[in-house]
PDB file of C-alpha atoms in Angstrom:
ATOM      1  CA  GLY A   1      -0.156   4.177  14.789  1.00 75.00           C
ATOM      2  CA  ALA A   2       0.528   1.941  11.809  1.00 90.00           C
ATOM      3  CA  TRP A   3      -1.519   1.495   8.633  1.00 95.00           C
ATOM      4  CA  TYR A   4      -1.212  -0.136   5.190  1.00 95.00           C
ATOM      5  CA  TYR A   5      -0.893   2.356   2.305  1.00 97.00           C
ATOM      6  CA  ASP A   6      -4.198   3.537   1.117  1.00 96.00           C
ATOM      7  CA  GLY A   7      -3.279   6.969  -0.394  1.00 95.00           C
ATOM      8  CA  GLU A   8      -4.943   8.725   2.502  1.00 94.00           C
ATOM      9  CA  GLU A   9      -3.410  11.110   5.083  1.00 93.00           C
ATOM     10  CA  HIS A  10      -3.151   9.482   8.498  1.00 92.00           C
ATOM     11  CA  VAL A  11      -2.781  11.166  11.939  1.00 87.00           C
ATOM     12  CA  GLN A  12      -2.650   9.639  15.392  1.00 83.00           C
ATOM     13  CA  PRO A  13      -4.049  12.195  17.916  1.00 76.00           C
ATOM     14  CA  ASN A  14      -4.226   9.630  20.722  1.00 77.00           C
ATOM     15  CA  HIS A  15      -1.744  10.288  23.508  1.00 75.00           C
ATOM     16  CA  ALA A  16      -1.100   9.289  27.016  1.00 75.00           C
ATOM     17  CA  VAL A  17      -0.464  11.650  29.937  1.00 76.00           C
ATOM     18  CA  THR A  18       2.201  10.179  32.215  1.00 71.00           C
ATOM     19  CA  ASP A  19       2.021  11.190  35.825  1.00 64.00           C
ATOM     20  CA  GLU A  20       5.560  12.288  36.665  1.00 65.00           C
ATOM     21  CA  GLY A  21       4.741  13.987  39.829  1.00 67.00           C
ATOM     22  CA  LEU A  22       1.419  15.640  40.624  1.00 74.00           C
ATOM     23  CA  GLY A  23      -0.316  14.992  37.210  1.00 82.00           C
ATOM     24  CA  LEU A  24      -3.397  16.735  35.977  1.00 89.00           C
ATOM     25  CA  VAL A  25      -5.686  18.627  38.381  1.00 90.00           C
ATOM     26  CA  ALA A  26      -8.926  16.602  38.915  1.00 90.00           C
ATOM     27  CA  GLY A  27     -11.388  17.387  36.233  1.00 92.00           C
ATOM     28  CA  HIS A  28      -8.745  18.590  33.772  1.00 92.00           C
ATOM     29  CA  ALA A  29      -8.261  16.902  30.332  1.00 90.00           C
ATOM     30  CA  THR A  30      -5.841  17.166  27.479  1.00 89.00           C
ATOM     31  CA  GLN A  31      -6.833  17.535  23.828  1.00 88.00           C
ATOM     32  CA  ALA A  32      -4.554  17.187  20.891  1.00 82.00           C
ATOM     33  CA  VAL A  33      -4.392  20.442  18.841  1.00 82.00           C
ATOM     34  CA  GLN A  34      -1.650  19.668  16.351  1.00 77.00           C
ATOM     35  CA  CYS A  35      -0.530  16.218  15.018  1.00 83.00           C
ATOM     36  CA  ALA A  36       2.006  14.910  12.652  1.00 86.00           C
ATOM     37  CA  LYS A  37       0.739  13.498   9.303  1.00 91.00           C
ATOM     38  CA  ILE A  38       1.886  10.731   7.114  1.00 94.00           C
ATOM     39  CA  THR A  39       0.538   9.532   3.722  1.00 95.00           C
ATOM     40  CA  ASP A  40       3.260   7.491   1.807  1.00 96.00           C
ATOM     41  CA  ALA A  41       4.904   4.320   3.035  1.00 97.00           C
ATOM     42  CA  GLY A  42       7.564   4.907   5.670  1.00 96.00           C
ATOM     43  CA  ASN A  43       7.943   6.310   9.181  1.00 95.00           C
ATOM     44  CA  ALA A  44       7.440   9.764  10.534  1.00 92.00           C
ATOM     45  CA  ALA A  45       7.946  11.250  14.034  1.00 90.00           C
ATOM     46  CA  ASN A  46       4.582  11.594  15.711  1.00 87.00           C
ATOM     47  CA  THR A  47       4.943  15.063  17.161  1.00 85.00           C
ATOM     48  CA  LEU A  48       1.896  16.628  18.612  1.00 82.00           C
ATOM     49  CA  ALA A  49       0.814  19.559  20.809  1.00 87.00           C
ATOM     50  CA  VAL A  50      -1.818  19.424  23.378  1.00 89.00           C
ATOM     51  CA  HIS A  51      -3.936  21.917  25.413  1.00 93.00           C
ATOM     52  CA  VAL A  52      -5.306  21.245  28.880  1.00 94.00           C
ATOM     53  CA  PHE A  53      -8.887  22.189  29.603  1.00 95.00           C
ATOM     54  CA  SER A  54     -10.769  22.538  32.829  1.00 94.00           C
ATOM     55  CA  GLU A  55     -14.190  20.984  33.402  1.00 94.00           C
ATOM     56  CA  ASP A  56     -15.845  24.202  32.392  1.00 95.00           C
ATOM     57  CA  GLY A  57     -13.921  24.249  29.058  1.00 94.00           C
ATOM     58  CA  LYS A  58     -11.370  26.933  29.948  1.00 97.00           C
ATOM     59  CA  ASN A  59      -7.894  26.557  28.454  1.00 96.00           C
ATOM     60  CA  VAL A  60      -5.538  26.136  31.383  1.00 96.00           C
ATOM     61  CA  THR A  61      -2.490  24.964  29.332  1.00 93.00           C
ATOM     62  CA  ALA A  62      -0.307  27.845  30.719  1.00 95.00           C
ATOM     63  CA  ASN A  63      -0.637  26.331  34.236  1.00 94.00           C
ATOM     64  CA  TYR A  64       1.287  23.132  33.181  1.00 91.00           C
ATOM     65  CA  ASP A  65       4.937  22.446  32.274  1.00 89.00           C
ATOM     66  CA  ILE A  66       4.385  19.928  29.494  1.00 87.00           C
ATOM     67  CA  THR A  67       7.179  17.615  28.276  1.00 86.00           C
ATOM     68  CA  TYR A  68       6.537  15.871  24.927  1.00 86.00           C
ATOM     69  CA  ARG A  69       7.797  12.514  23.926  1.00 85.00           C
ATOM     70  CA  THR A  70       7.788  11.703  20.226  1.00 86.00           C
ATOM     71  CA  GLY A  71       5.976   8.553  18.983  1.00 87.00           C
ATOM     72  CA  THR A  72       6.163   7.024  15.485  1.00 91.00           C
ATOM     73  CA  LEU A  73       3.716   6.971  12.651  1.00 93.00           C
ATOM     74  CA  THR A  74       4.165   4.135  10.190  1.00 96.00           C
ATOM     75  CA  VAL A  75       2.570   3.432   6.836  1.00 97.00           C
ATOM     76  CA  LEU A  76       3.401  -0.057   5.459  1.00 97.00           C
ATOM     77  CA  PRO A  77       3.571  -0.703   1.753  1.00 98.00           C
ATOM     78  CA  ARG A  78       0.296  -2.122   0.493  1.00 98.00           C
ATOM     79  CA  PRO A  79       0.690  -5.890  -0.333  1.00 98.00           C
ATOM     80  CA  ILE A  80      -0.221  -6.788  -3.839  1.00 98.00           C
ATOM     81  CA  THR A  81       0.293  -9.856  -6.095  1.00 98.00           C
ATOM     82  CA  VAL A  82       1.259  -9.286  -9.735  1.00 98.00           C
ATOM     83  CA  THR A  83       0.582 -12.413 -11.792  1.00 98.00           C
ATOM     84  CA  ALA A  84       1.643 -12.698 -15.467  1.00 98.00           C
ATOM     85  CA  ALA A  85      -1.351 -13.545 -17.572  1.00 98.00           C
ATOM     86  CA  SER A  86      -1.756 -17.063 -18.897  1.00 98.00           C
ATOM     87  CA  ALA A  87      -2.741 -17.868 -22.591  1.00 98.00           C
ATOM     88  CA  GLU A  88      -3.204 -20.924 -24.683  1.00 98.00           C
ATOM     89  CA  LYS A  89      -3.692 -21.717 -28.362  1.00 98.00           C
ATOM     90  CA  VAL A  90      -3.495 -24.619 -30.859  1.00 98.00           C
ATOM     91  CA  TYR A  91      -0.105 -25.044 -32.486  1.00 98.00           C
ATOM     92  CA  ASP A  92       0.188 -22.952 -35.623  1.00 98.00           C
ATOM     93  CA  GLY A  93       4.002 -22.645 -36.081  1.00 97.00           C
ATOM     94  CA  THR A  94       4.137 -19.121 -34.464  1.00 98.00           C
ATOM     95  CA  ALA A  95       5.210 -18.123 -30.933  1.00 98.00           C
ATOM     96  CA  LEU A  96       2.653 -17.677 -28.203  1.00 98.00           C
ATOM     97  CA  THR A  97       3.421 -14.696 -25.884  1.00 98.00           C
ATOM     98  CA  GLU A  98       1.121 -12.817 -23.509  1.00 98.00           C
ATOM     99  CA  GLY A  99       2.124  -9.303 -22.141  1.00 97.00           C
ATOM    100  CA  GLY A 100      -0.664  -8.778 -19.661  1.00 97.00           C
ATOM    101  CA  VAL A 101      -0.617  -9.016 -15.858  1.00 98.00           C
ATOM    102  CA  ILE A 102      -3.273  -9.413 -13.207  1.00 98.00           C
ATOM    103  CA  VAL A 103      -2.914  -7.313 -10.102  1.00 98.00           C
ATOM    104  CA  THR A 104      -4.677  -8.555  -6.908  1.00 98.00           C
ATOM    105  CA  SER A 105      -4.687  -7.851  -3.191  1.00 97.00           C
ATOM    106  CA  GLU A 106      -6.606  -8.410  -0.095  1.00 95.00           C
ATOM    107  CA  TYR A 107      -7.687  -4.836  -0.435  1.00 93.00           C
ATOM    108  CA  ASP A 108     -10.317  -3.756  -2.986  1.00 92.00           C
ATOM    109  CA  PRO A 109      -9.350  -2.260  -5.245  1.00 95.00           C
ATOM    110  CA  ALA A 110      -5.796  -3.712  -5.334  1.00 97.00           C
ATOM    111  CA  LEU A 111      -4.308  -0.259  -6.281  1.00 97.00           C
ATOM    112  CA  VAL A 112      -5.358   3.019  -4.712  1.00 97.00           C
ATOM    113  CA  ALA A 113      -7.870   4.801  -6.881  1.00 96.00           C
ATOM    114  CA  GLY A 114      -6.259   6.878  -9.575  1.00 96.00           C
ATOM    115  CA  HIS A 115      -3.130   4.769  -9.696  1.00 98.00           C
ATOM    116  CA  THR A 116      -2.027   3.047 -12.856  1.00 98.00           C
ATOM    117  CA  TYR A 117       0.714   0.517 -13.645  1.00 98.00           C
ATOM    118  CA  THR A 118       3.021  -0.559 -16.363  1.00 98.00           C
ATOM    119  CA  ALA A 119       4.302  -4.089 -16.753  1.00 98.00           C
ATOM    120  CA  GLU A 120       6.354  -6.293 -18.944  1.00 97.00           C
ATOM    121  CA  THR A 121       6.416 -10.039 -19.128  1.00 98.00           C
ATOM    122  CA  ALA A 122       8.846 -12.605 -20.630  1.00 97.00           C
ATOM    123  CA  GLY A 123       7.589 -15.906 -21.908  1.00 97.00           C
ATOM    124  CA  SER A 124       7.285 -17.539 -25.264  1.00 98.00           C
ATOM    125  CA  ILE A 125       6.521 -20.924 -26.674  1.00 98.00           C
ATOM    126  CA  THR A 126       6.131 -22.157 -30.206  1.00 98.00           C
ATOM    127  CA  ASP A 127       5.974 -25.992 -30.087  1.00 98.00           C
ATOM    128  CA  ALA A 128       3.225 -27.944 -28.249  1.00 98.00           C
ATOM    129  CA  GLY A 129       3.758 -27.924 -24.465  1.00 98.00           C
ATOM    130  CA  THR A 130       3.794 -25.331 -21.674  1.00 98.00           C
ATOM    131  CA  ALA A 131       6.156 -22.524 -20.553  1.00 98.00           C
ATOM    132  CA  ASP A 132       6.223 -20.011 -17.738  1.00 98.00           C
ATOM    133  CA  ASN A 133       5.204 -16.486 -18.391  1.00 98.00           C
ATOM    134  CA  THR A 134       7.009 -14.254 -15.869  1.00 98.00           C
ATOM    135  CA  VAL A 135       6.771 -10.549 -14.799  1.00 98.00           C
ATOM    136  CA  THR A 136      10.080  -8.789 -15.720  1.00 98.00           C
ATOM    137  CA  GLU A 137       9.098  -5.225 -14.882  1.00 97.00           C
ATOM    138  CA  PHE A 138       6.356  -3.552 -12.922  1.00 98.00           C
ATOM    139  CA  ALA A 139       5.848   0.009 -11.745  1.00 98.00           C
ATOM    140  CA  VAL A 140       2.940   1.908 -10.251  1.00 98.00           C
ATOM    141  CA  PHE A 141       2.130   5.576 -10.974  1.00 98.00           C
ATOM    142  CA  GLY A 142       0.019   8.163  -9.154  1.00 96.00           C
ATOM    143  CA  ALA A 143      -2.590  10.237 -10.917  1.00 94.00           C
ATOM    144  CA  ASP A 144       0.077  13.014 -11.203  1.00 96.00           C
ATOM    145  CA  GLY A 145       2.380  10.476 -13.119  1.00 96.00           C
ATOM    146  CA  ARG A 146       4.800  10.265 -10.175  1.00 97.00           C
ATOM    147  CA  ASP A 147       6.383   6.734  -9.609  1.00 98.00           C
ATOM    148  CA  VAL A 148       4.728   5.522  -6.335  1.00 98.00           C
ATOM    149  CA  SER A 149       5.836   1.926  -6.507  1.00 98.00           C
ATOM    150  CA  TYR A 150       7.554   2.241  -3.043  1.00 98.00           C
ATOM    151  CA  ASN A 151       4.005   2.364  -1.562  1.00 98.00           C
ATOM    152  CA  TYR A 152       3.294  -1.216  -2.667  1.00 98.00           C
ATOM    153  CA  SER A 153       5.005  -4.536  -1.725  1.00 98.00           C
ATOM    154  CA  ALA A 154       4.587  -6.683  -4.875  1.00 98.00           C
ATOM    155  CA  THR A 155       4.844 -10.453  -4.901  1.00 98.00           C
ATOM    156  CA  PHE A 156       5.238 -11.777  -8.437  1.00 98.00           C
ATOM    157  CA  ALA A 157       3.708 -15.010  -9.817  1.00 98.00           C
ATOM    158  CA  ALA A 158       4.156 -16.713 -13.128  1.00 98.00           C
ATOM    159  CA  GLY A 159       1.425 -17.453 -15.553  1.00 98.00           C
ATOM    160  CA  THR A 160       1.371 -20.406 -18.016  1.00 98.00           C
ATOM    161  CA  LEU A 161       1.682 -20.365 -21.757  1.00 98.00           C
ATOM    162  CA  THR A 162       0.185 -23.461 -23.345  1.00 98.00           C
ATOM    163  CA  VAL A 163       0.312 -24.682 -26.948  1.00 98.00           C
ATOM    164  CA  HIS A 164      -1.913 -27.547 -27.685  1.00 98.00           C
ATOM    165  CA  PRO A 165      -1.014 -30.015 -30.379  1.00 98.00           C
ATOM    166  CA  ARG A 166      -2.788 -29.319 -33.628  1.00 96.00           C
ATOM    167  CA  PRO A 167      -5.383 -32.089 -34.428  1.00 95.00           C
ATOM    168  CA  ILE A 168      -5.134 -33.582 -37.793  1.00 94.00           C
ATOM    169  CA  THR A 169      -6.588 -36.613 -39.341  1.00 94.00           C
ATOM    170  CA  VAL A 170      -4.710 -38.782 -41.757  1.00 93.00           C
ATOM    171  CA  THR A 171      -6.796 -41.254 -43.897  1.00 94.00           C
ATOM    172  CA  ALA A 172      -5.057 -44.049 -45.668  1.00 93.00           C
ATOM    173  CA  ALA A 173      -5.768 -44.310 -49.373  1.00 87.00           C
TER     174      ALA A 173
END
């Protein structure tokens, strides 16, 4: 099984019984009793154990020689977009900067509940015009303070810093 990171523990108890000879006795069925688990982004071997039950619910596992083949569990990093905030002002002779970011995703909320982030941006403009505001650092932390950035796949986008010309009126004498 494969999932996008959501902070939850995932298991995949589904399995297939391959008939390599006689197969299961008619009316018998398998049930997963132990499964591998995965929470963070990455891969894990999907090891499991099954029991075989007869139609009347009796555990008949001991009557079978079971061979297990390992599958794979995958949690993909959660896709997010980190956009440096935009800002504007009228020219006043001082630099315009903006340190904020906006985090978005096709998932709501963009970050898993309890996660926080730190971010830094680089962008500055003093004279009238526009300049890019870019994300220079970004990290995500779990509720326990542990860096969990690896669970996210961040795409970075620039914001715009705009300084508008200062309007003045000159009246001839």
